[in-house]
């Protein structure tokens, strides 16, 4: 049994959060209130999903956690992080976008190496670590391939490898598999869960799929739109490891029903 | 559990490169018609031209036949090649200066919105003012013929590179920019690793236009200088031959200018292909 199982993510997060958002508000320069009074504490090694309809500000929250855009009001704290020079734990964040967001002129290896290159890691070490990260996501042998030579799923794997290469404490994923076909998505879901259980990062995962959020997460934060806010915080009480068989269990179905209902309320509000 | 994922083999398959089609004499079979058809048409046209000229006994100071032009090209090669060399030098120098200044200025534009706002309108004015109308002034102001011709050719070649590269530098993917920001990239790192490579296809498209324009600029300036009696490149030879009714030589010089233009275009296309063939859509052939 893995260490993550059977714990309510919400309980553990309250003890010693890795990152804590307090009364965060985001108003864009055009006056739109994207997020209002948003409170969230993400515990170490937890897998938290932000689930909600489009326009509910879930991506905005994720980007603020990454440091891309400051909150208009409220704070984002990293209570356990030792600050680097800028006071932001920048280098400990891995970010995966909805699109693979690869540099088309660079090979898979060079794309994965990018964060290390930007940090000034020596070339030999950067190459070795990037190759290792590619192997971790199942792309050993594709180091020299250019993005256009890879399928959608493989490009997303490269993108994940790039997020992993710096050995981040927290992995922020913004609907990473939304554009993929279902079969590829299922496989990437499984691989991501296995990586999470062996590497013990914290993951914040934005999705609009009830099924994906239940399958992956320990904890689901359901959001409503206009303005974006939290309407429910559900701890998914189902053990890991969760394999493909989990999708056919009554427990999975029950949680899907609970989360769907909650999302339904969120849409009605 | 090891560090690698179980079932590490990817579920989805890599696109294999298309099978190479058979070649004849080192050129792909489907390329041959593209070479043979226009060549045949061109040859037939030349034959028709020669026949019409000799059957109707057209005097060669009105319209020389292709054979006479070819002969003139051979006999006058000494004079003409010297002029060709001057024209090519001016074209090449103008293009080089246009590339260096165009890229440098567009980098400056991309780094500072204020610089762009202040200077871009003047670059546009430089571009839209016909070179024929400012060439006489430049030739009067600048004593050195070579330098004055160079300036004229440069003015014409400069704008496409500046405008395209500026667009290219600003067209890097928004999420990639965020990613660079996330990893604390410096301005210089973002420029070198993201914005310059992203600008490459735009710059090369500008280079292809500017290559041809540099030649046109050089020829126009030579004409203007030539009408003032200043001796220079191929355009001067055309003027001179016109005055002396040496029409075959005029045609020969004209052919040399056209050929130079074609060679410059091909060279720029080759550079584009070599630079982009690994990654950019414009340089990739797909079978579907």
Coordinates of C-alpha atoms in Angstrom, one line a residue:
Chain A
X1 CA 0.0 0.0 0.0
X2 CA 1.3 3.4 -0.8
X3 CA 1.6 6.1 1.8
X4 CA -1.0 8.3 0.3
X5 CA -3.9 5.9 0.6
X6 CA -7.0 6.3 2.6
X7 CA -6.1 9.7 3.9
X8 CA -8.4 12.6 3.5
X9 CA -6.3 15.1 1.7
X10 CA -8.2 17.9 3.3
X11 CA -7.2 16.8 6.8
X12 CA -3.5 16.4 6.1
X13 CA -3.4 19.7 4.3
X14 CA -4.5 21.5 7.4
X15 CA -1.5 20.4 9.4
X16 CA 1.4 21.7 7.4
X17 CA 0.4 23.0 3.9
X18 CA 3.0 23.3 1.1
X19 CA 1.2 26.2 -0.3
X20 CA -1.7 28.2 1.1
X21 CA -4.0 30.7 -0.7
X22 CA -5.7 33.1 1.7
X23 CA -8.7 35.2 0.5
X24 CA -7.2 35.5 -2.9
X25 CA -9.0 37.7 -5.4
X26 CA -8.0 38.4 -9.0
X27 CA -9.4 41.2 -11.0
X28 CA -8.2 41.6 -14.6
X29 CA -7.3 45.0 -15.9
X30 CA -10.5 45.0 -18.0
X31 CA -12.5 44.9 -14.7
X32 CA -13.5 41.2 -14.8
X33 CA -13.6 39.6 -11.4
X34 CA -12.0 36.2 -12.2
X35 CA -11.6 34.8 -8.7
X36 CA -13.2 35.9 -5.4
X37 CA -12.3 35.0 -1.8
X38 CA -10.4 31.9 -2.8
X39 CA -9.0 29.9 0.1
X40 CA -7.0 26.7 -0.4
X41 CA -4.3 24.9 1.5
X42 CA -2.5 22.2 -0.5
X43 CA -0.7 19.6 1.7
X44 CA 2.6 18.0 1.0
X45 CA 2.5 15.1 -1.4
X46 CA -1.2 15.5 -2.0
X47 CA -3.0 15.2 -5.4
X48 CA -5.6 18.0 -5.6
X49 CA -7.8 18.7 -8.5
X50 CA -9.5 22.0 -9.3
X51 CA -12.8 21.1 -11.1
X52 CA -15.2 23.5 -12.6
X53 CA -16.9 24.8 -15.7
X54 CA -15.0 26.9 -18.1
X55 CA -14.5 30.5 -17.0
X56 CA -14.5 29.6 -13.3
X57 CA -11.0 30.8 -12.8
X58 CA -9.3 27.5 -12.2
X59 CA -6.5 28.2 -14.6
X60 CA -6.1 31.7 -13.2
X61 CA -5.7 30.2 -9.7
X62 CA -3.1 27.8 -11.0
X63 CA -1.1 30.5 -12.8
X64 CA -1.1 32.7 -9.7
X65 CA 0.3 29.7 -7.7
X66 CA 3.0 29.5 -10.4
X67 CA 3.8 33.1 -9.9
X68 CA 2.4 34.1 -13.4
X69 CA 0.3 37.1 -12.4
X70 CA 0.0 38.4 -8.9
X71 CA -3.3 38.2 -7.0
X72 CA -5.2 41.6 -6.8
X73 CA -5.9 40.9 -3.1
X74 CA -5.0 38.2 -0.6
X75 CA -1.8 36.2 -0.2
X76 CA -0.2 33.0 -1.5
X77 CA 2.1 31.6 1.2
X78 CA 4.7 28.8 1.0
X79 CA 5.1 28.1 4.8
X80 CA 7.7 25.4 4.5
X81 CA 9.7 26.7 1.6
X82 CA 13.1 28.3 2.1
X83 CA 13.0 31.4 0.0
X84 CA 15.5 31.6 -2.9
X85 CA 16.9 35.0 -3.9
X86 CA 13.7 36.4 -5.2
X87 CA 11.6 35.2 -2.2
X88 CA 9.7 32.9 -4.5
X89 CA 10.2 29.2 -4.6
X90 CA 10.3 29.4 -8.4
X91 CA 12.6 26.6 -9.2
X92 CA 10.5 24.1 -7.3
X93 CA 7.5 24.5 -9.5
X94 CA 6.9 22.4 -12.6
X95 CA 4.1 23.6 -14.9
X96 CA 2.3 21.7 -17.6
X97 CA 0.1 23.6 -20.0
X98 CA -2.9 22.4 -21.9
X99 CA -0.9 22.5 -25.1
X100 CA 2.5 20.7 -25.1
X101 CA 4.1 24.1 -25.6
X102 CA 7.3 22.8 -27.0
X103 CA 9.9 24.7 -29.0
X104 CA 9.4 23.3 -32.6
X105 CA 13.0 24.1 -33.5
X106 CA 14.5 22.0 -30.7
X107 CA 14.7 18.2 -30.2
X108 CA 12.8 16.5 -27.4
X109 CA 16.0 16.4 -25.4
X110 CA 16.7 20.1 -25.9
X111 CA 13.1 20.9 -24.9
X112 CA 13.4 18.9 -21.7
X113 CA 16.8 20.4 -21.0
X114 CA 15.5 24.0 -21.3
X115 CA 14.7 24.7 -17.5
X116 CA 18.2 23.4 -16.6
X117 CA 19.9 25.5 -19.3
X118 CA 18.1 28.6 -18.1
X119 CA 19.4 27.8 -14.6
X120 CA 22.9 27.5 -15.9
X121 CA 23.3 23.8 -15.1
X122 CA 26.4 22.4 -16.8
X123 CA 25.8 20.9 -20.3
X124 CA 26.8 17.3 -19.5
X125 CA 24.7 17.2 -16.3
X126 CA 21.7 18.8 -18.0
X127 CA 21.8 16.3 -20.9
X128 CA 22.0 13.4 -18.5
X129 CA 19.1 14.6 -16.3
X130 CA 17.0 15.4 -19.4
X131 CA 17.6 12.0 -20.8
X132 CA 16.6 10.5 -17.4
X133 CA 13.4 12.6 -17.4
X134 CA 12.5 11.4 -20.9
X135 CA 13.0 7.8 -19.8
X136 CA 10.7 8.4 -16.9
X137 CA 7.8 9.4 -19.1
X138 CA 8.5 6.4 -21.4
X139 CA 10.3 8.2 -24.2
X140 CA 13.6 6.6 -24.1
X141 CA 15.0 6.5 -27.7
X142 CA 13.2 9.7 -28.8
X143 CA 15.8 12.2 -27.6
X144 CA 16.7 13.3 -31.1
X145 CA 13.1 13.6 -32.4
X146 CA 11.6 16.9 -33.2
X147 CA 8.2 17.8 -31.9
X148 CA 6.5 17.6 -35.3
X149 CA 7.7 14.0 -35.5
X150 CA 5.8 13.1 -32.3
X151 CA 2.1 12.3 -31.8
X152 CA 0.0 14.4 -29.5
X153 CA 0.3 12.0 -26.6
X154 CA 4.1 11.9 -27.0
X155 CA 4.4 15.6 -27.1
X156 CA 2.5 15.9 -23.9
X157 CA 4.9 13.3 -22.4
X158 CA 7.8 15.5 -23.4
X159 CA 6.1 18.5 -21.8
X160 CA 5.7 16.5 -18.6
X161 CA 9.3 15.4 -18.7
X162 CA 10.3 19.1 -19.0
X163 CA 8.2 19.9 -15.9
X164 CA 9.9 17.0 -14.0
X165 CA 13.5 17.7 -14.9
X166 CA 14.1 20.3 -12.3
X167 CA 12.8 17.9 -9.6
X168 CA 10.0 20.2 -8.5
X169 CA 8.2 19.9 -5.2
X170 CA 4.9 20.9 -6.8
X171 CA 3.6 20.0 -10.2
X172 CA 0.9 22.4 -11.6
X173 CA -1.0 20.9 -14.5
X174 CA -3.5 23.0 -16.5
X175 CA -5.9 20.6 -18.2
X176 CA -2.9 18.8 -19.6
X177 CA -4.8 15.9 -21.3
X178 CA -7.9 17.8 -22.4
X179 CA -6.9 17.8 -26.0
X180 CA -6.0 14.1 -26.2
X181 CA -8.1 11.2 -27.3
X182 CA -9.6 9.1 -24.5
X183 CA -7.4 6.1 -24.9
X184 CA -4.2 8.1 -24.8
X185 CA -5.7 10.1 -21.9
X186 CA -6.4 6.9 -19.9
X187 CA -2.8 5.7 -20.4
X188 CA -1.3 9.1 -19.4
X189 CA -3.6 9.2 -16.3
X190 CA -2.2 5.8 -15.2
X191 CA 1.4 6.8 -15.9
X192 CA 1.0 10.1 -14.1
X193 CA -0.4 8.3 -11.0
X194 CA 2.5 5.8 -10.9
X195 CA 5.0 8.7 -11.2
X196 CA 3.2 10.5 -8.4
X197 CA 3.3 7.6 -6.1
X198 CA 7.0 6.9 -6.7
X199 CA 8.2 10.5 -6.7
X200 CA 6.0 11.9 -4.0
X201 CA 5.5 15.3 -5.5
X202 CA 2.5 17.5 -4.8
X203 CA 0.2 17.8 -7.8
X204 CA -2.4 20.5 -8.4
X205 CA -4.4 19.4 -11.4
X206 CA -6.9 21.6 -13.3
X207 CA -9.6 19.7 -15.2
X208 CA -13.2 20.0 -16.4
X209 CA -13.7 16.3 -16.4
X210 CA -15.5 14.7 -13.4
X211 CA -14.2 11.3 -14.3
X212 CA -10.6 12.3 -14.6
X213 CA -10.6 14.2 -11.3
X214 CA -12.2 11.3 -9.4
X215 CA -9.8 8.8 -11.0
X216 CA -6.7 10.8 -10.1
X217 CA -7.1 12.8 -7.0
X218 CA -7.2 12.5 -3.3
X219 CA -9.1 15.7 -3.1
X220 CA -11.3 17.6 -5.5
X221 CA -12.0 21.3 -5.1
X222 CA -15.2 22.1 -7.0
X223 CA -15.4 25.7 -8.3
X224 CA -18.3 27.8 -9.6
X225 CA -18.0 30.6 -12.3
X226 CA -18.5 34.3 -12.4
X227 CA -16.8 35.0 -10.1
X228 CA -14.7 32.0 -9.6
X229 CA -15.0 30.6 -6.1
X230 CA -14.9 27.3 -4.2
X231 CA -18.2 25.6 -3.7
X232 CA -17.2 22.2 -2.4
X233 CA -14.0 20.5 -1.1
X234 CA -14.4 16.7 -1.5
X235 CA -11.9 14.2 -0.2
X236 CA -12.1 11.1 -2.5
X237 CA -11.8 8.2 -0.1
X238 CA -10.5 5.5 -2.3
X239 CA -7.2 3.7 -2.0
X240 CA -4.2 3.9 -4.3
X241 CA -2.8 2.4 -6.4
X242 CA -5.7 2.9 -8.7
X243 CA -5.4 1.0 -11.9
X244 CA -7.7 0.8 -14.9
X245 CA -9.8 -1.7 -12.9
X246 CA -10.7 1.2 -10.6
X247 CA -12.8 2.7 -13.3
X248 CA -15.3 -0.2 -13.1
X249 CA -15.7 -0.3 -9.4
X250 CA -18.8 0.8 -7.5
X251 CA -16.6 3.1 -5.3
X252 CA -15.5 5.0 -8.4
X253 CA -19.0 5.3 -9.6
X254 CA -20.2 6.6 -6.3
X255 CA -17.6 9.2 -6.1
X256 CA -18.3 10.3 -9.7
X257 CA -22.0 10.7 -8.7
X258 CA -21.1 12.8 -5.6
X259 CA -18.7 15.0 -7.6
X260 CA -21.2 15.4 -10.5
X261 CA -23.9 16.4 -8.1
X262 CA -21.6 19.0 -6.5
X263 CA -20.7 20.3 -9.9
X264 CA -24.3 20.4 -10.8
X265 CA -25.0 22.6 -7.8
X266 CA -22.1 24.8 -8.7
X267 CA -23.6 25.4 -12.2
X268 CA -27.0 26.2 -10.7
X269 CA -25.7 28.8 -8.4
Chain B
X1 CA 9.0 -0.1 -8.4
X2 CA 11.9 1.4 -10.5
X3 CA 12.2 5.0 -11.5
X4 CA 10.7 4.3 -14.9
X5 CA 7.1 3.9 -15.6
X6 CA 5.7 0.5 -16.0
X7 CA 4.8 -0.1 -19.6
X8 CA 7.3 2.5 -20.6
X9 CA 6.8 1.8 -24.3
X10 CA 4.6 4.6 -25.6
X11 CA 1.1 3.7 -26.6
X12 CA 1.0 5.8 -29.6
X13 CA 3.3 5.5 -32.6
X14 CA 5.8 7.9 -34.1
X15 CA 5.1 9.3 -37.6
X16 CA 7.5 7.6 -39.9
X17 CA 9.2 9.9 -42.4
X18 CA 7.7 9.4 -45.9
X19 CA 9.3 6.8 -48.1
X20 CA 11.7 8.4 -50.5
X21 CA 10.5 8.3 -54.1
X22 CA 12.7 6.9 -56.8
X23 CA 15.3 9.2 -58.4
X24 CA 16.6 9.7 -61.9
X25 CA 20.1 11.2 -62.1
X26 CA 19.9 12.2 -58.5
X27 CA 16.7 14.2 -58.9
X28 CA 13.3 12.9 -57.8
X29 CA 11.1 11.5 -60.5
X30 CA 8.2 13.9 -59.9
X31 CA 10.6 16.8 -60.1
X32 CA 11.6 16.1 -63.7
X33 CA 8.5 17.5 -65.3
X34 CA 9.0 20.7 -63.4
X35 CA 12.4 21.0 -65.0
X36 CA 11.7 19.6 -68.5
X37 CA 8.3 21.3 -69.3
X38 CA 9.5 24.9 -68.8
X39 CA 12.9 24.2 -70.5
X40 CA 11.2 22.7 -73.5
X41 CA 8.8 25.7 -73.8
X42 CA 11.7 28.1 -73.4
X43 CA 13.7 26.3 -76.1
X44 CA 10.7 26.3 -78.5
X45 CA 10.2 30.0 -77.8
X46 CA 13.9 30.8 -78.7
X47 CA 13.7 28.8 -81.9
X48 CA 10.5 30.6 -82.9
X49 CA 12.2 34.0 -82.1
X50 CA 15.3 33.1 -84.2
X51 CA 13.1 31.9 -87.1
X52 CA 10.9 35.0 -87.1
X53 CA 13.8 37.4 -86.9
X54 CA 15.7 35.8 -89.8
X55 CA 12.6 35.1 -92.0
X56 CA 11.4 38.7 -91.7
X57 CA 15.0 40.1 -91.9
X58 CA 14.5 42.2 -88.8
X59 CA 17.5 44.6 -88.4
X60 CA 19.5 43.6 -85.3
X61 CA 19.4 47.2 -83.9
X62 CA 15.6 46.7 -83.6
X63 CA 15.4 43.1 -82.4
X64 CA 18.5 40.8 -82.5
X65 CA 17.9 37.0 -82.6
X66 CA 18.9 34.8 -79.7
X67 CA 22.0 33.4 -81.5
X68 CA 23.4 36.9 -82.0
X69 CA 22.7 37.8 -78.4
X70 CA 24.6 34.6 -77.3
X71 CA 27.5 35.6 -79.5
X72 CA 27.5 39.1 -78.1
X73 CA 27.5 37.6 -74.6
X74 CA 30.6 35.7 -75.6
X75 CA 32.5 38.5 -77.4
X76 CA 31.7 41.3 -75.0
X77 CA 32.2 39.1 -71.9
X78 CA 35.3 41.2 -70.9
X79 CA 33.4 44.4 -70.5
X80 CA 30.1 42.9 -69.3
X81 CA 31.6 40.7 -66.6
X82 CA 33.4 43.7 -65.1
X83 CA 30.0 45.5 -64.9
X84 CA 28.3 42.4 -63.6
X85 CA 30.9 42.2 -60.8
X86 CA 30.2 45.8 -59.8
X87 CA 26.4 45.2 -59.7
X88 CA 26.8 42.0 -57.8
X89 CA 29.1 43.6 -55.3
X90 CA 26.7 46.5 -54.6
X91 CA 23.8 44.0 -54.3
X92 CA 25.7 41.8 -51.9
X93 CA 27.0 44.6 -49.8
X94 CA 23.5 46.2 -49.7
X95 CA 21.9 43.0 -48.6
X96 CA 24.5 42.3 -46.0
X97 CA 24.1 45.8 -44.5
X98 CA 20.3 45.4 -44.7
X99 CA 20.5 42.1 -42.8
X100 CA 22.9 43.4 -40.1
X101 CA 21.1 46.7 -39.5
X102 CA 17.6 45.3 -40.0
X103 CA 18.1 42.5 -37.5
X104 CA 19.9 44.8 -35.0
X105 CA 17.1 47.4 -35.2
X106 CA 14.3 44.9 -34.9
X107 CA 15.9 43.5 -31.8
X108 CA 16.1 47.0 -30.4
X109 CA 12.4 47.5 -31.4
X110 CA 11.4 44.3 -29.7
X111 CA 13.3 45.2 -26.5
X112 CA 11.8 48.7 -26.2
X113 CA 8.3 49.7 -27.3
X114 CA 9.4 53.3 -27.1
X115 CA 12.2 52.9 -29.7
X116 CA 9.7 51.1 -32.0
X117 CA 7.1 53.8 -31.6
X118 CA 9.7 56.5 -32.3
X119 CA 11.4 55.0 -35.3
X120 CA 9.1 52.6 -37.1
X121 CA 7.1 55.3 -39.0
X122 CA 10.4 56.6 -40.5
X123 CA 11.3 53.2 -41.7
X124 CA 7.9 53.1 -43.4
X125 CA 8.5 56.5 -45.0
X126 CA 11.9 55.3 -46.3
X127 CA 10.1 52.3 -47.7
X128 CA 7.2 54.0 -49.5
X129 CA 9.2 56.8 -51.1
X130 CA 10.2 55.5 -54.6
X131 CA 13.9 55.0 -54.8
X132 CA 14.1 56.6 -58.3
X133 CA 13.0 59.9 -56.7
X134 CA 15.6 60.0 -54.0
X135 CA 18.5 58.4 -55.9
X136 CA 19.5 61.6 -57.7
X137 CA 19.8 63.4 -54.4
X138 CA 21.9 60.7 -52.8
X139 CA 24.1 60.6 -55.9
X140 CA 24.6 64.4 -55.6
X141 CA 25.2 64.3 -51.9
X142 CA 27.6 61.3 -51.8
X143 CA 30.8 61.8 -53.7
X144 CA 31.8 58.2 -53.9
X145 CA 29.7 56.5 -56.7
X146 CA 30.1 53.1 -55.1
X147 CA 28.8 54.3 -51.8
X148 CA 25.9 56.2 -53.2
X149 CA 24.7 53.2 -55.2
X150 CA 25.2 51.1 -52.0
X151 CA 23.0 53.4 -50.0
X152 CA 20.2 53.3 -52.7
X153 CA 20.2 49.5 -52.9
X154 CA 20.2 49.3 -49.1
X155 CA 17.2 51.6 -48.7
X156 CA 15.2 49.3 -50.9
X157 CA 16.4 46.0 -49.3
X158 CA 16.2 47.2 -45.7
X159 CA 12.5 47.3 -44.9
X160 CA 11.3 43.8 -45.6
X161 CA 14.0 42.4 -43.2
X162 CA 13.2 45.0 -40.5
X163 CA 9.5 44.6 -40.7
X164 CA 9.5 40.8 -40.9
X165 CA 12.0 40.2 -38.2
X166 CA 10.1 42.6 -35.9
X167 CA 6.9 40.7 -36.4
X168 CA 8.8 37.4 -35.9
X169 CA 10.4 38.5 -32.6
X170 CA 6.9 39.4 -31.3
X171 CA 5.3 36.2 -32.5
X172 CA 6.8 33.7 -30.0
X173 CA 4.1 31.5 -28.4
X174 CA 2.5 33.1 -25.3
X175 CA 2.7 30.0 -23.1
X176 CA 6.4 29.5 -24.0
X177 CA 7.0 33.0 -22.9
X178 CA 5.2 32.2 -19.6
X179 CA 7.4 29.2 -19.3
X180 CA 10.6 31.2 -19.7
X181 CA 9.3 33.7 -17.1
X182 CA 8.4 30.8 -14.7
X183 CA 12.0 29.5 -14.9
X184 CA 13.4 33.0 -14.3
X185 CA 14.9 33.4 -17.7
X186 CA 16.8 36.7 -18.3
X187 CA 15.8 39.0 -21.2
X188 CA 18.9 37.9 -23.0
X189 CA 18.0 34.2 -22.5
X190 CA 14.5 34.7 -23.7
X191 CA 15.8 36.6 -26.8
X192 CA 18.4 34.1 -27.7
X193 CA 16.5 30.9 -27.0
X194 CA 13.0 31.8 -27.7
X195 CA 12.4 35.0 -29.7
X196 CA 15.2 34.7 -32.2
X197 CA 14.5 31.1 -33.2
X198 CA 10.8 32.0 -33.4
X199 CA 11.6 34.9 -35.7
X200 CA 13.7 32.8 -38.0
X201 CA 11.0 31.8 -40.6
X202 CA 9.8 35.5 -40.7
X203 CA 13.4 36.8 -41.1
X204 CA 14.1 34.3 -43.9
X205 CA 10.9 35.2 -45.8
X206 CA 12.1 38.8 -45.6
X207 CA 15.5 37.9 -46.8
X208 CA 14.1 36.3 -49.9
X209 CA 12.2 39.4 -50.8
X210 CA 15.2 41.7 -49.9
X211 CA 17.6 39.6 -52.0
X212 CA 15.6 40.5 -55.1
X213 CA 15.0 44.1 -54.0
X214 CA 18.7 44.7 -53.4
X215 CA 19.4 43.9 -57.0
X216 CA 16.6 46.1 -58.2
X217 CA 17.8 48.9 -56.0
X218 CA 21.3 48.6 -57.3
X219 CA 20.1 48.6 -61.0
X220 CA 17.8 51.6 -60.5
X221 CA 20.6 53.6 -58.8
X222 CA 23.0 52.7 -61.6
X223 CA 20.4 53.9 -64.1
X224 CA 20.1 57.2 -62.3
X225 CA 23.8 57.6 -62.0
X226 CA 24.3 56.4 -65.6
X227 CA 22.0 59.1 -67.0
X228 CA 24.3 61.6 -65.3
X229 CA 27.2 60.0 -67.2
X230 CA 28.7 58.1 -64.2
X231 CA 30.0 54.7 -65.2
X232 CA 29.1 51.8 -63.0
X233 CA 27.5 48.3 -63.4
X234 CA 25.2 46.5 -65.8
X235 CA 22.5 49.1 -65.9
X236 CA 25.1 51.6 -67.1
X237 CA 26.0 49.1 -69.9
X238 CA 22.3 49.0 -70.9
X239 CA 22.1 52.8 -71.1
X240 CA 25.3 53.0 -73.0
X241 CA 24.3 50.3 -75.5
X242 CA 20.9 52.1 -75.9
X243 CA 22.7 55.3 -76.9
X244 CA 25.0 53.5 -79.3
X245 CA 22.2 51.3 -80.7
X246 CA 24.2 48.2 -79.7
X247 CA 20.9 46.3 -79.0
X248 CA 22.5 42.8 -78.9
X249 CA 24.7 44.0 -76.0
X250 CA 21.7 45.5 -74.3
X251 CA 20.0 42.2 -74.4
X252 CA 23.1 40.4 -73.1
X253 CA 23.3 42.8 -70.1
X254 CA 19.6 42.3 -69.5
X255 CA 20.0 38.5 -69.5
X256 CA 22.9 38.8 -67.0
X257 CA 20.7 40.9 -64.7
X258 CA 17.8 38.4 -64.9
X259 CA 20.2 35.5 -64.3
X260 CA 21.7 37.3 -61.2
X261 CA 18.2 37.7 -59.8
X262 CA 17.3 34.1 -60.3
X263 CA 20.6 32.9 -58.7
X264 CA 20.0 35.2 -55.7
X265 CA 16.5 33.9 -55.3
X266 CA 17.6 30.3 -55.5
X267 CA 20.4 31.0 -53.0
X268 CA 18.0 32.5 -50.5
X269 CA 15.6 29.6 -51.0
X270 CA 18.4 27.2 -50.3
X271 CA 19.4 29.0 -47.1
X272 CA 15.7 29.0 -46.0
X273 CA 15.4 25.3 -46.7
X274 CA 18.6 24.4 -44.9
X275 CA 17.6 26.5 -41.9
X276 CA 14.0 25.3 -41.5
X277 CA 13.9 21.8 -42.9
X278 CA 14.0 20.1 -39.5
X279 CA 11.1 21.9 -37.9
X280 CA 9.1 24.5 -39.8
X281 CA 5.9 23.7 -41.8
X282 CA 6.9 25.8 -44.8
X283 CA 9.9 23.6 -45.4
X284 CA 8.3 20.2 -44.8
X285 CA 6.6 18.1 -47.5
X286 CA 3.8 15.9 -46.2
X287 CA 2.1 13.1 -47.9
X288 CA -1.6 12.9 -47.3

